[in-house]
Tab-separated table of C-alpha atoms and ligand atoms in Angstrom:
chain	number	residue	atom	x	y	z
A	1	UNK	CA	-18.059	1.308	13.900
A	2	UNK	CA	-17.690	-1.847	15.934
A	3	UNK	CA	-16.046	-1.050	19.282
A	4	UNK	CA	-12.650	-2.639	19.995
A	5	UNK	CA	-9.842	-2.168	22.405
A	6	UNK	CA	-6.395	-0.819	21.428
A	7	UNK	CA	-3.101	-1.974	22.926
A	8	UNK	CA	0.172	-0.458	22.060
A	9	UNK	CA	2.959	-2.879	22.407
A	10	UNK	CA	6.616	-1.829	23.272
A	11	UNK	CA	8.404	-5.104	22.569
A	12	UNK	CA	7.978	-8.051	20.422
A	13	UNK	CA	7.602	-10.222	23.501
A	14	UNK	CA	4.778	-8.050	24.933
A	15	UNK	CA	3.050	-7.917	21.597
A	16	UNK	CA	3.270	-11.661	21.226
A	17	UNK	CA	1.851	-12.219	24.721
A	18	UNK	CA	-0.999	-9.872	24.294
A	19	UNK	CA	-1.831	-11.672	20.949
A	20	UNK	CA	-2.114	-15.041	22.771
A	21	UNK	CA	-3.458	-13.925	26.180
A	22	UNK	CA	-6.348	-11.557	25.035
A	23	UNK	CA	-8.083	-14.425	23.581
A	24	UNK	CA	-9.802	-14.957	20.215
A	25	UNK	CA	-10.868	-11.866	18.126
A	26	UNK	CA	-7.333	-10.209	18.936
A	27	UNK	CA	-5.379	-9.057	15.896
A	28	UNK	CA	-1.950	-7.576	15.214
A	29	UNK	CA	-2.419	-3.994	14.042
A	30	UNK	CA	0.225	-2.592	11.611
A	31	UNK	CA	-0.683	0.034	9.005
A	32	UNK	CA	-4.477	-0.859	9.668
A	33	UNK	CA	-5.566	-0.392	5.919
A	34	UNK	CA	-6.891	-3.935	5.708
A	35	UNK	CA	-7.910	-4.306	9.257
A	36	UNK	CA	-9.906	-1.084	9.566
A	37	UNK	CA	-11.783	-1.864	6.286
A	38	UNK	CA	-12.505	-5.343	7.463
A	39	UNK	CA	-13.769	-4.042	10.845
A	40	UNK	CA	-15.965	-1.320	9.108
A	41	UNK	CA	-17.331	-3.692	6.466
A	42	UNK	CA	-17.998	-6.214	9.231
A	43	UNK	CA	-15.940	-8.872	7.415
A	44	UNK	CA	-13.902	-9.508	10.653
A	45	UNK	CA	-15.057	-9.628	14.327
A	46	UNK	CA	-12.366	-7.810	16.286
A	47	UNK	CA	-12.233	-7.282	19.970
A	48	UNK	CA	-8.670	-6.202	20.449
A	49	UNK	CA	-5.951	-4.897	18.332
A	50	UNK	CA	-2.327	-4.860	19.175
A	51	UNK	CA	-0.378	-2.160	17.586
A	52	UNK	CA	3.323	-2.932	16.824
A	53	UNK	CA	4.249	0.528	15.577
A	54	UNK	CA	5.762	1.468	18.888
A	55	UNK	CA	8.197	-1.520	18.880
A	56	UNK	CA	11.866	-0.163	18.221
A	57	UNK	CA	13.863	-1.774	15.438
A	58	UNK	CA	11.136	-2.820	13.042
A	59	UNK	CA	11.556	0.275	10.536
A	60	UNK	CA	14.933	-0.317	9.194
A	61	UNK	CA	15.782	-0.755	5.549
A	62	UNK	CA	19.274	-2.220	4.769
A	63	UNK	CA	20.916	-3.221	1.649
A	64	UNK	CA	24.201	-5.031	1.078
A	65	UNK	CA	25.602	-6.986	-2.074
A	66	UNK	CA	25.472	-10.464	-0.540
A	67	UNK	CA	22.341	-10.397	1.465
A	68	UNK	CA	20.251	-8.016	-0.697
A	69	UNK	CA	17.586	-5.995	0.640
A	70	UNK	CA	16.015	-6.271	4.115
A	71	UNK	CA	13.155	-4.159	5.436
A	72	UNK	CA	11.235	-4.274	8.660
A	73	UNK	CA	7.731	-4.885	9.377
A	74	UNK	CA	6.723	-1.239	9.805
A	75	UNK	CA	8.137	-0.182	6.422
A	76	UNK	CA	5.371	1.385	4.385
A	77	UNK	CA	4.591	0.760	0.691
A	78	UNK	CA	5.151	4.494	-0.021
A	79	UNK	CA	8.555	4.619	1.740
A	80	UNK	CA	9.921	1.625	-0.126
A	81	UNK	CA	8.424	2.883	-3.381
A	82	UNK	CA	10.268	6.290	-3.047
A	83	UNK	CA	13.553	4.672	-2.674
A	84	UNK	CA	16.111	4.984	-5.511
A	85	UNK	CA	17.655	1.809	-4.588
A	86	UNK	CA	14.389	-0.128	-5.073
A	87	UNK	CA	13.790	1.641	-8.485
A	88	UNK	CA	17.162	0.538	-9.642
A	89	UNK	CA	17.607	-3.094	-8.290
A	90	UNK	CA	13.963	-4.181	-7.679
A	91	UNK	CA	12.118	-2.581	-10.584
A	92	UNK	CA	9.454	-5.298	-10.424
A	93	UNK	CA	8.776	-4.596	-6.706
A	94	UNK	CA	8.736	-0.959	-7.283
A	95	UNK	CA	6.091	-1.315	-10.030
A	96	UNK	CA	3.940	-3.319	-7.684
A	97	UNK	CA	4.393	-0.856	-4.974
A	98	UNK	CA	3.549	2.016	-7.143
A	99	UNK	CA	0.392	0.400	-8.321
A	100	UNK	CA	-0.983	-0.433	-4.833
A	101	UNK	CA	-4.049	1.777	-3.864
A	102	UNK	CA	-3.395	5.533	-3.773
A	103	UNK	CA	-0.610	7.664	-2.436
A	104	UNK	CA	-2.532	8.050	0.752
A	105	UNK	CA	-3.130	4.320	1.273
A	106	UNK	CA	0.661	3.633	0.415
A	107	UNK	CA	1.622	6.090	3.135
A	108	UNK	CA	-0.185	3.945	5.907
A	109	UNK	CA	-0.075	0.327	4.339
A	110	UNK	CA	3.029	-1.841	5.001
A	111	UNK	CA	4.569	-4.365	2.708
A	112	UNK	CA	4.615	-6.927	5.642
A	113	UNK	CA	0.877	-6.188	6.028
A	114	UNK	CA	0.080	-6.722	2.411
A	115	UNK	CA	2.004	-10.032	2.606
A	116	UNK	CA	0.486	-11.229	5.862
A	117	UNK	CA	-3.056	-10.417	4.755
A	118	UNK	CA	-2.198	-13.193	2.275
A	119	UNK	CA	-4.645	-12.117	-0.396
A	120	UNK	CA	-4.172	-14.029	-3.665
A	121	UNK	CA	-4.234	-10.690	-5.417
A	122	UNK	CA	-1.815	-8.761	-3.180
A	123	UNK	CA	0.430	-6.787	-5.494
A	124	UNK	CA	3.705	-6.940	-3.548
A	125	UNK	CA	3.752	-10.875	-3.312
A	126	UNK	CA	4.339	-11.933	-6.945
A	127	UNK	CA	7.604	-9.926	-7.386
A	128	UNK	CA	8.820	-10.891	-3.889
A	129	UNK	CA	8.190	-14.619	-4.746
A	130	UNK	CA	9.845	-14.239	-8.126
A	131	UNK	CA	12.890	-12.592	-6.440
A	132	UNK	CA	13.195	-15.493	-4.067
A	133	UNK	CA	12.402	-13.514	-0.864
A	134	UNK	CA	12.521	-14.812	2.841
A	135	UNK	CA	10.301	-13.855	5.718
A	136	UNK	CA	11.466	-13.339	9.172
A	137	UNK	CA	9.205	-14.706	12.013
A	138	UNK	CA	9.453	-14.041	15.699
A	139	UNK	CA	7.959	-16.312	18.236
A	140	UNK	CA	8.595	-16.307	21.989
A	141	UNK	CA	10.702	-19.512	21.886
A	142	UNK	CA	12.605	-18.926	18.636
A	143	UNK	CA	13.101	-16.998	15.401
A	144	UNK	CA	12.533	-18.744	12.075
A	145	UNK	CA	13.175	-17.802	8.357
A	146	UNK	CA	10.805	-19.221	5.741
A	147	UNK	CA	10.819	-18.771	2.020
A	148	UNK	CA	8.061	-16.521	1.049
A	149	UNK	CA	6.769	-19.257	-1.450
A	150	UNK	CA	6.140	-21.566	1.604
A	151	UNK	CA	4.466	-18.915	3.840
A	152	UNK	CA	0.930	-19.127	2.265
A	153	UNK	CA	-1.459	-22.004	3.034
A	154	UNK	CA	-4.613	-20.557	1.590
A	155	UNK	CA	-6.535	-17.331	0.869
A	156	UNK	CA	-5.958	-15.269	4.040
A	157	UNK	CA	-4.010	-18.105	5.674
A	158	UNK	CA	-0.327	-18.452	6.502
A	159	UNK	CA	2.023	-20.698	8.410
A	160	UNK	CA	1.992	-18.030	11.288
A	161	UNK	CA	0.848	-19.562	14.611
A	162	UNK	CA	-0.994	-17.437	17.243
A	163	UNK	CA	1.431	-15.031	18.863
A	164	UNK	CA	3.878	-15.254	15.919
A	165	UNK	CA	4.926	-11.945	14.445
A	166	UNK	CA	6.650	-11.177	11.109
A	167	UNK	CA	9.610	-8.863	11.753
A	168	UNK	CA	10.846	-8.248	8.288
A	169	UNK	CA	11.547	-9.580	4.707
A	170	UNK	CA	14.890	-10.097	2.873
A	171	UNK	CA	15.055	-10.068	-0.790
A	172	UNK	CA	18.233	-11.552	-2.331
A	173	UNK	CA	20.428	-9.236	-4.705
A	174	UNK	CA	19.916	-9.431	-8.347
A	175	UNK	CA	22.788	-11.010	-10.027
A	176	UNK	CA	24.589	-9.769	-13.066
A	177	UNK	CA	22.489	-10.041	-16.375
A	178	UNK	CA	19.401	-10.485	-14.398
A	179	UNK	CA	15.926	-9.002	-15.594
A	180	UNK	CA	12.732	-8.452	-13.737
A	181	UNK	CA	9.115	-7.603	-14.435
A	182	UNK	CA	5.741	-7.318	-12.796
A	183	UNK	CA	2.683	-6.727	-14.861
A	184	UNK	CA	-0.665	-5.873	-13.078
A	185	UNK	CA	-3.910	-6.213	-15.182
A	186	UNK	CA	-7.046	-4.432	-14.002
A	187	UNK	CA	-9.973	-2.852	-15.506
A	188	UNK	CA	-8.556	0.695	-14.859
A	189	UNK	CA	-5.066	2.228	-14.035
A	190	UNK	CA	-5.511	3.604	-10.555
A	191	UNK	CA	-7.167	2.334	-7.340
A	192	UNK	CA	-7.687	-1.179	-8.717
A	193	UNK	CA	-6.978	-4.613	-7.291
A	194	UNK	CA	-5.309	-7.107	-9.623
A	195	UNK	CA	-7.359	-9.231	-11.893
A	196	UNK	CA	-4.357	-10.972	-12.740
A	197	UNK	CA	-0.658	-10.042	-11.659
A	198	UNK	CA	2.321	-11.857	-13.273
A	199	UNK	CA	6.109	-11.445	-12.067
A	200	UNK	CA	9.041	-12.861	-13.737
A	201	UNK	CA	12.693	-12.731	-12.606
A	202	UNK	CA	15.271	-14.289	-14.673
A	203	UNK	CA	19.153	-14.538	-15.194
A	204	UNK	CA	20.838	-14.820	-18.539
A	205	UNK	CA	24.201	-16.442	-18.933
A	206	UNK	CA	25.882	-15.986	-22.486
A	207	UNK	CA	22.298	-15.610	-24.080
A	208	UNK	CA	21.006	-18.702	-22.311
A	209	UNK	CA	18.479	-18.473	-19.327
A	210	UNK	CA	20.187	-19.995	-16.386
A	211	UNK	CA	17.387	-19.303	-13.981
A	212	UNK	CA	13.884	-18.115	-13.935
A	213	UNK	CA	11.013	-17.687	-11.462
A	214	UNK	CA	7.454	-16.872	-12.524
A	215	UNK	CA	4.828	-15.969	-9.944
A	216	UNK	CA	1.156	-15.725	-10.800
A	217	UNK	CA	-1.226	-13.483	-8.667
A	218	UNK	CA	-5.125	-13.602	-8.438
A	219	UNK	CA	-5.406	-16.941	-10.312
A	220	UNK	CA	-5.287	-19.431	-7.312
A	221	UNK	CA	-5.980	-19.811	-3.553
A	222	UNK	CA	-2.411	-18.290	-2.934
A	223	UNK	CA	0.066	-16.530	-5.428
A	224	UNK	CA	1.496	-19.544	-7.395
A	225	UNK	CA	4.711	-20.403	-8.841
A	226	UNK	CA	4.550	-21.857	-12.378
A	227	UNK	CA	7.307	-24.566	-11.992
A	228	UNK	CA	6.463	-26.388	-15.439
A	229	UNK	CA	6.531	-23.152	-17.470
A	230	UNK	CA	9.813	-22.363	-15.655
A	231	UNK	CA	11.263	-25.835	-16.576
A	232	UNK	CA	10.502	-25.187	-20.204
A	233	UNK	CA	12.397	-21.891	-20.243
A	234	UNK	CA	15.515	-22.877	-18.220
A	235	UNK	CA	18.354	-23.655	-20.491
A	236	UNK	CA	16.981	-22.109	-23.489
A	237	UNK	CA	17.504	-18.822	-25.438
A	238	UNK	CA	14.009	-17.625	-24.662
A	239	UNK	CA	13.163	-17.541	-28.373
A	240	UNK	CA	9.558	-16.567	-29.251
A	241	UNK	CA	8.398	-20.214	-29.769
A	242	UNK	CA	9.672	-21.293	-26.304
A	243	UNK	CA	8.193	-18.414	-24.666
A	244	UNK	CA	4.895	-19.146	-26.212
A	245	UNK	CA	4.779	-22.772	-24.964
A	246	UNK	CA	5.851	-21.720	-21.539
A	247	UNK	CA	3.041	-19.204	-21.468
A	248	UNK	CA	0.625	-22.015	-22.516
A	249	UNK	CA	1.900	-24.113	-19.854
A	250	UNK	CA	1.419	-21.349	-17.213
A	251	UNK	CA	-2.310	-21.189	-18.259
A	252	UNK	CA	-2.469	-24.956	-17.454
A	253	UNK	CA	-0.811	-24.382	-14.114
A	254	UNK	CA	-2.968	-21.680	-12.584
A	255	UNK	CA	-6.207	-22.302	-11.011
A	256	UNK	CA	-8.356	-19.130	-11.206
A	257	UNK	CA	-11.979	-18.625	-10.040
A	258	UNK	CA	-14.718	-16.417	-11.343
A	259	UNK	CA	-15.482	-13.359	-9.159
A	260	UNK	CA	-16.826	-9.770	-9.559
A	261	UNK	CA	-13.675	-8.731	-11.208
A	262	UNK	CA	-13.424	-11.431	-13.972
A	263	UNK	CA	-14.380	-14.933	-15.020
A	264	UNK	CA	-11.969	-17.746	-14.630
A	265	UNK	CA	-11.606	-18.332	-18.444
A	266	UNK	CA	-10.744	-14.640	-18.833
A	267	UNK	CA	-8.074	-14.880	-16.087
A	268	UNK	CA	-6.698	-17.955	-17.755
A	269	UNK	CA	-6.327	-16.266	-21.067
A	270	UNK	CA	-4.635	-13.277	-19.378
A	271	UNK	CA	-2.170	-15.475	-17.718
A	272	UNK	CA	-1.064	-16.646	-21.137
A	273	UNK	CA	-0.736	-13.235	-22.541
A	274	UNK	CA	0.871	-11.630	-19.656
A	275	UNK	CA	3.297	-14.380	-18.809
A	276	UNK	CA	4.706	-13.994	-22.419
A	277	UNK	CA	4.796	-10.316	-22.041
A	278	UNK	CA	6.453	-10.321	-18.640
A	279	UNK	CA	9.146	-12.794	-19.917
A	280	UNK	CA	9.885	-10.585	-22.744
A	281	UNK	CA	10.088	-7.409	-20.697
A	282	UNK	CA	12.470	-9.283	-18.121
A	283	UNK	CA	14.604	-10.441	-21.003
A	284	UNK	CA	14.859	-6.916	-22.489
A	285	UNK	CA	15.857	-5.574	-19.004
A	286	UNK	CA	18.559	-8.102	-18.575
A	287	UNK	CA	20.396	-6.970	-21.665
B	1	UNK	CA	-11.707	2.709	26.648
B	2	UNK	CA	-11.028	6.528	26.232
B	3	UNK	CA	-7.612	8.065	25.855
B	4	UNK	CA	-6.235	11.524	25.823
B	5	UNK	CA	-4.174	12.122	22.582
B	6	UNK	CA	-1.712	15.040	22.393
B	7	UNK	CA	-1.001	16.359	18.875
B	8	UNK	CA	-0.462	19.542	16.852
B	9	UNK	CA	-3.343	20.536	14.534
B	10	UNK	CA	-2.708	23.289	11.959
B	11	UNK	CA	0.136	24.525	13.910
B	12	UNK	CA	-1.576	24.611	17.409
B	13	UNK	CA	-1.015	22.144	20.246
B	14	UNK	CA	-4.362	20.306	21.015
B	15	UNK	CA	-5.544	17.486	22.971
B	16	UNK	CA	-8.490	15.237	22.225
B	17	UNK	CA	-10.311	12.733	24.348
B	18	UNK	CA	-11.264	9.810	22.143
B	19	UNK	CA	-12.370	6.164	22.111
B	20	UNK	CA	-9.421	4.268	21.222
B	21	UNK	CA	-11.298	2.562	18.215
B	22	UNK	CA	-12.285	6.144	16.976
B	23	UNK	CA	-10.731	7.098	13.598
B	24	UNK	CA	-8.737	10.303	13.111
B	25	UNK	CA	-11.455	11.530	10.873
B	26	UNK	CA	-14.139	11.086	13.478
B	27	UNK	CA	-12.002	12.673	16.064
B	28	UNK	CA	-11.188	15.645	13.938
B	29	UNK	CA	-14.858	16.294	13.051
B	30	UNK	CA	-16.688	15.262	16.082
B	31	UNK	CA	-14.177	16.072	18.904
B	32	UNK	CA	-12.044	18.863	17.584
B	33	UNK	CA	-14.865	20.337	15.567
B	34	UNK	CA	-12.865	20.649	12.330
B	35	UNK	CA	-15.646	19.532	9.895
B	36	UNK	CA	-13.781	20.652	6.738
B	37	UNK	CA	-12.513	17.250	6.375
B	38	UNK	CA	-15.154	15.087	4.780
B	39	UNK	CA	-16.293	11.331	5.210
B	40	UNK	CA	-17.163	9.962	1.766
B	41	UNK	CA	-16.758	6.294	2.097
B	42	UNK	CA	-14.896	5.600	5.468
B	43	UNK	CA	-12.734	2.808	3.794
B	44	UNK	CA	-10.088	4.561	2.007
B	45	UNK	CA	-11.593	4.625	-1.417
B	46	UNK	CA	-12.512	8.271	-2.064
B	47	UNK	CA	-9.850	10.598	-0.601
B	48	UNK	CA	-12.403	12.987	0.783
B	49	UNK	CA	-10.788	12.660	4.337
B	50	UNK	CA	-7.213	13.378	3.032
B	51	UNK	CA	-5.225	15.201	5.603
B	52	UNK	CA	-1.346	15.515	6.090
B	53	UNK	CA	0.190	13.783	8.842
B	54	UNK	CA	3.871	14.534	9.620
B	55	UNK	CA	4.374	15.726	6.106
B	56	UNK	CA	2.611	12.772	4.325
B	57	UNK	CA	-0.989	12.710	2.880
B	58	UNK	CA	-3.080	9.968	4.487
B	59	UNK	CA	-6.781	9.002	4.696
B	60	UNK	CA	-7.875	10.094	8.055
B	61	UNK	CA	-10.510	7.433	7.988
B	62	UNK	CA	-7.832	4.707	7.972
B	63	UNK	CA	-5.971	5.897	10.946
B	64	UNK	CA	-6.943	5.616	14.405
B	65	UNK	CA	-7.033	8.879	16.540
B	66	UNK	CA	-4.720	7.313	19.091
B	67	UNK	CA	-2.116	6.621	16.452
B	68	UNK	CA	-1.815	10.483	15.909
B	69	UNK	CA	-0.365	11.005	19.420
B	70	UNK	CA	2.716	13.290	19.017
B	71	UNK	CA	2.043	13.947	15.243
B	72	UNK	CA	1.490	17.194	13.248
B	73	UNK	CA	-1.730	17.208	11.459
B	74	UNK	CA	-2.666	19.559	8.709
B	75	UNK	CA	-6.324	19.943	7.607
B	76	UNK	CA	-8.006	22.159	4.985
B	77	UNK	CA	-8.804	24.637	7.750
B	78	UNK	CA	-5.076	25.383	7.983
B	79	UNK	CA	-4.436	26.043	4.368
B	80	UNK	CA	-5.527	29.623	4.538
B	81	UNK	CA	-2.309	31.828	5.312
B	82	UNK	CA	-4.452	34.441	7.186
B	83	UNK	CA	-7.997	35.380	8.221
B	84	UNK	CA	-8.641	37.137	4.966
B	85	UNK	CA	-6.379	35.578	2.522
B	86	UNK	CA	-6.772	32.437	0.494
B	87	UNK	CA	-4.223	29.866	-0.546
B	88	UNK	CA	-3.530	30.162	-4.194
B	89	UNK	CA	-5.071	26.853	-4.661
B	90	UNK	CA	-8.346	27.848	-2.883
B	91	UNK	CA	-8.464	30.962	-5.130
B	92	UNK	CA	-7.660	29.138	-8.213
B	93	UNK	CA	-10.470	26.506	-7.445
B	94	UNK	CA	-12.973	29.397	-7.042
B	95	UNK	CA	-12.021	31.109	-10.148
B	96	UNK	CA	-11.931	27.979	-12.324
B	97	UNK	CA	-15.254	26.424	-10.924
B	98	UNK	CA	-13.270	23.470	-9.848
B	99	UNK	CA	-15.653	22.849	-7.004
B	100	UNK	CA	-19.351	21.909	-7.505
B	101	UNK	CA	-20.938	20.176	-4.571
B	102	UNK	CA	-17.517	20.643	-2.960
B	103	UNK	CA	-17.513	17.321	-1.051
B	104	UNK	CA	-14.313	16.216	-2.573
B	105	UNK	CA	-12.688	19.669	-2.501
B	106	UNK	CA	-11.051	19.615	0.939
B	107	UNK	CA	-9.245	16.295	0.275
B	108	UNK	CA	-8.234	17.379	-3.309
B	109	UNK	CA	-6.884	20.666	-1.944
B	110	UNK	CA	-4.767	18.914	0.673
B	111	UNK	CA	-3.553	16.428	-1.907
B	112	UNK	CA	-2.791	19.276	-4.403
B	113	UNK	CA	-0.961	21.230	-1.735
B	114	UNK	CA	1.281	18.263	-1.007
B	115	UNK	CA	1.878	17.764	-4.765
B	116	UNK	CA	2.915	21.402	-5.276
B	117	UNK	CA	4.984	21.475	-2.204
B	118	UNK	CA	7.132	18.683	-3.547
B	119	UNK	CA	6.802	19.362	-7.230
B	120	UNK	CA	6.151	23.086	-8.124
B	121	UNK	CA	5.903	22.405	-11.914
B	122	UNK	CA	3.768	19.209	-12.156
B	123	UNK	CA	3.019	17.759	-15.591
B	124	UNK	CA	-0.658	16.688	-16.433
B	125	UNK	CA	0.565	13.087	-15.739
B	126	UNK	CA	2.034	14.133	-12.400
B	127	UNK	CA	-1.257	15.686	-11.418
B	128	UNK	CA	-3.274	12.625	-12.488
B	129	UNK	CA	-0.943	10.346	-10.385
B	130	UNK	CA	-1.088	12.593	-7.509
B	131	UNK	CA	-4.803	12.825	-7.426
B	132	UNK	CA	-5.651	9.120	-8.340
B	133	UNK	CA	-6.887	8.357	-4.716
B	134	UNK	CA	-9.308	11.371	-4.791
B	135	UNK	CA	-12.783	10.725	-6.512
B	136	UNK	CA	-14.801	13.585	-7.711
B	137	UNK	CA	-18.342	12.826	-8.832
B	138	UNK	CA	-19.239	16.356	-10.062
B	139	UNK	CA	-16.571	18.029	-12.116
B	140	UNK	CA	-15.078	15.570	-14.462
B	141	UNK	CA	-11.715	16.576	-13.040
B	142	UNK	CA	-10.799	19.072	-15.994
B	143	UNK	CA	-11.439	22.108	-13.923
B	144	UNK	CA	-9.605	20.651	-11.092
B	145	UNK	CA	-6.508	20.017	-13.207
B	146	UNK	CA	-6.847	23.563	-14.755
B	147	UNK	CA	-7.042	25.087	-11.289
B	148	UNK	CA	-4.018	23.204	-10.011
B	149	UNK	CA	-1.961	24.179	-13.007
B	150	UNK	CA	-3.026	27.859	-12.559
B	151	UNK	CA	-2.186	27.856	-9.057
B	152	UNK	CA	1.251	26.410	-9.588
B	153	UNK	CA	1.964	29.173	-12.037
B	154	UNK	CA	0.842	31.885	-9.526
B	155	UNK	CA	2.884	30.215	-6.735
B	156	UNK	CA	5.979	30.212	-9.081
B	157	UNK	CA	5.465	33.919	-10.000
B	158	UNK	CA	5.104	34.844	-6.255
B	159	UNK	CA	8.300	33.176	-5.461
B	160	UNK	CA	10.403	34.749	-8.055
C	1	LIG	C1	-8.520	2.074	-0.896
C	1	LIG	C2	-7.579	0.770	-0.804
C	1	LIG	C3	-6.845	0.349	-1.942
C	1	LIG	C4	-6.092	-0.777	-1.912
C	1	LIG	N1	-5.452	-1.206	-3.063
C	1	LIG	C5	-4.702	-2.243	-2.985
C	1	LIG	C6	-3.955	-2.713	-4.184
C	1	LIG	O1	-4.135	-2.099	-5.309
C	1	LIG	N2	-3.248	-3.757	-4.161
C	1	LIG	C7	-3.014	-4.516	-2.926
C	1	LIG	O2	-2.112	-5.505	-2.970
C	1	LIG	N3	-3.567	-4.170	-1.815
C	1	LIG	C8	-4.345	-3.125	-1.853
C	1	LIG	N4	-4.872	-2.660	-0.574
C	1	LIG	C9	-4.789	-3.448	0.569
C	1	LIG	C10	-3.322	-2.967	1.095
C	1	LIG	O3	-3.427	-1.635	1.623
C	1	LIG	C11	-3.128	-3.899	2.473
C	1	LIG	O4	-2.978	-5.339	1.882
C	1	LIG	C12	-1.894	-3.465	3.231
C	1	LIG	O5	-0.675	-3.564	2.484
C	1	LIG	C13	-1.887	-4.210	4.385
C	1	LIG	O6	-0.783	-3.614	5.317
C	1	LIG	P1	-1.241	-2.902	6.773
C	1	LIG	O7	-0.076	-2.580	7.271
C	1	LIG	O8	-2.105	-1.797	6.422
C	1	LIG	O9	-1.885	-4.052	7.483
C	1	LIG	P2	-2.821	-4.283	8.532
C	1	LIG	O10	-4.262	-3.906	7.998
C	1	LIG	O11	-2.410	-3.595	9.807
C	1	LIG	O12	-2.818	-5.884	8.657
C	1	LIG	C14	-3.180	-6.603	7.730
C	1	LIG	C15	-3.186	-8.174	8.251
C	1	LIG	O13	-1.746	-8.644	8.259
C	1	LIG	C16	-1.537	-8.989	9.825
C	1	LIG	N5	-0.308	-8.509	9.976
C	1	LIG	C17	0.248	-7.176	9.821
C	1	LIG	N6	1.595	-6.999	10.071
C	1	LIG	C18	1.875	-8.215	10.678
C	1	LIG	C19	3.121	-8.696	11.173
C	1	LIG	N7	4.248	-7.904	11.305
C	1	LIG	N8	3.111	-10.001	11.620
C	1	LIG	C20	2.104	-10.838	11.575
C	1	LIG	N9	0.906	-10.455	11.111
C	1	LIG	C21	0.743	-9.107	10.520
C	1	LIG	C22	-2.686	-8.176	10.439
C	1	LIG	O14	-2.991	-8.971	11.675
C	1	LIG	C23	-3.913	-8.289	9.483
C	1	LIG	O15	-4.467	-9.530	9.647
C	1	LIG	C24	-5.852	-1.448	-0.576
C	1	LIG	C25	-6.385	-0.980	0.446
C	1	LIG	C26	-7.219	0.084	0.532
C	1	LIG	C27	-7.933	0.581	1.834
C	2	LIG	S1	-13.645	8.832	3.776
C	2	LIG	FE1	-11.509	8.256	3.869
C	2	LIG	S2	-11.057	7.848	1.766
C	2	LIG	FE2	-13.301	7.924	1.757
C	3	LIG	S1	-17.256	18.722	-6.589
C	3	LIG	FE1	-18.841	17.160	-6.006
C	3	LIG	S2	-17.536	15.432	-5.782
C	3	LIG	FE2	-16.147	16.836	-6.396
């Protein structure tokens, strides 16, 4: 393996300084499940890694009825997946967590790392966007909070500046009569990256859809919202014909490419099928 | 850059002197001399390197040795309860022919141990889910599942 130096940071400030001062090819190291693979497969030149796992206060998970769920940067996929709270209140996120890699990978991989890697096919991103999550960012001069939907600027690219560190993510609570779904589509059931991933979170008010967010994974440069499809659905009773026309609209809104896992045409077709299915599933869950 | 890492391996306090970019897998095999843990892919795909760190199964190839400072690591070498005794899983794997080339076996044994520790009576689905990060290119898995089910029954009988 290519050689690199390892630096264990004890505070956010120290980590941030190391990230800016050690020069190019210095990367923040969290669970390491992306970074170590990229180093071994020579996809990324790395001279220094800055491990943030020794920084106190980044492992907490809290929940309250007004703010919702907040988890720190070091919280692993496996730890969140095993929480009853997540299973009950965030079943869409829970399905995404349980589908990521293997048990062994999930015990190392963090959710924040999955988000920061900014892969369009990352499984945790669509449900977090559909739920309206926020990301907390530390820099040496200030803290900022950014809606997750505005965090990504391209494949592998985010709004983070050099030396900025994500400290955690907040997912708002689900309202009454809300329903959620995440459907991951791949060639096999386990150890598979998404060919297409669709997340839907909606609220029903007296049989009428008062709010809905649709997030589409692996069919664009970043995970995408489908605002035109959402607009078709808002204010309706989500009858079959409306769901069908929204699913068709989502097919127009996505911008898939062809790669080893699937062709662009196939991905677009699957967006149609899975958007319809995810809306129906979320609607059933809201009842 | 080299560093000394202190940890507990299979119940014994150890220290290893490692390059900071060295994986836990390479450290276990090359520095500690525990070659039971295998390297199939070095990128998290195959599960041959599965060890249990602080009670949780992980891919030793996806962890740096320096990250194991202060940790408790269990490898396949620690599975045997005594010098001349086998763990029920090891015994069942031999009786069922659940190992052919054997390369996947150490990782699968560690994963199966964790599975049965948490869930003494796993369903077929539980076993499939539990082993979905472990690839076997020889057996077709059927005999592995049979062996795990049989070990589960024996462990249950031994407890009662
Ligand atoms: C075998 C295998 C199977 C996989 N299967 C799936 C799958 O099915 N679905 C899926 O979505 N993913 C999958 N993954 C990828 C998944 O494990 C990673 O995306 C993981 O979640 C990244 O988290 P990490 O903590 O390991 O990040 P790291 O590798 O430590 O970091 C990833 C990137 O994020 C940056 N970063 C991490 N934390 C922060 C922070 N706090 N602030 C700023 N930047 C940060 C790092 O600098 C790096 O660029 C798989 C990986 C493997 C090895
Ligand atoms: S060697 Fe670690 S998963 Fe294959
Ligand atoms: S016995 Fe050969 S890989 Fe499993």
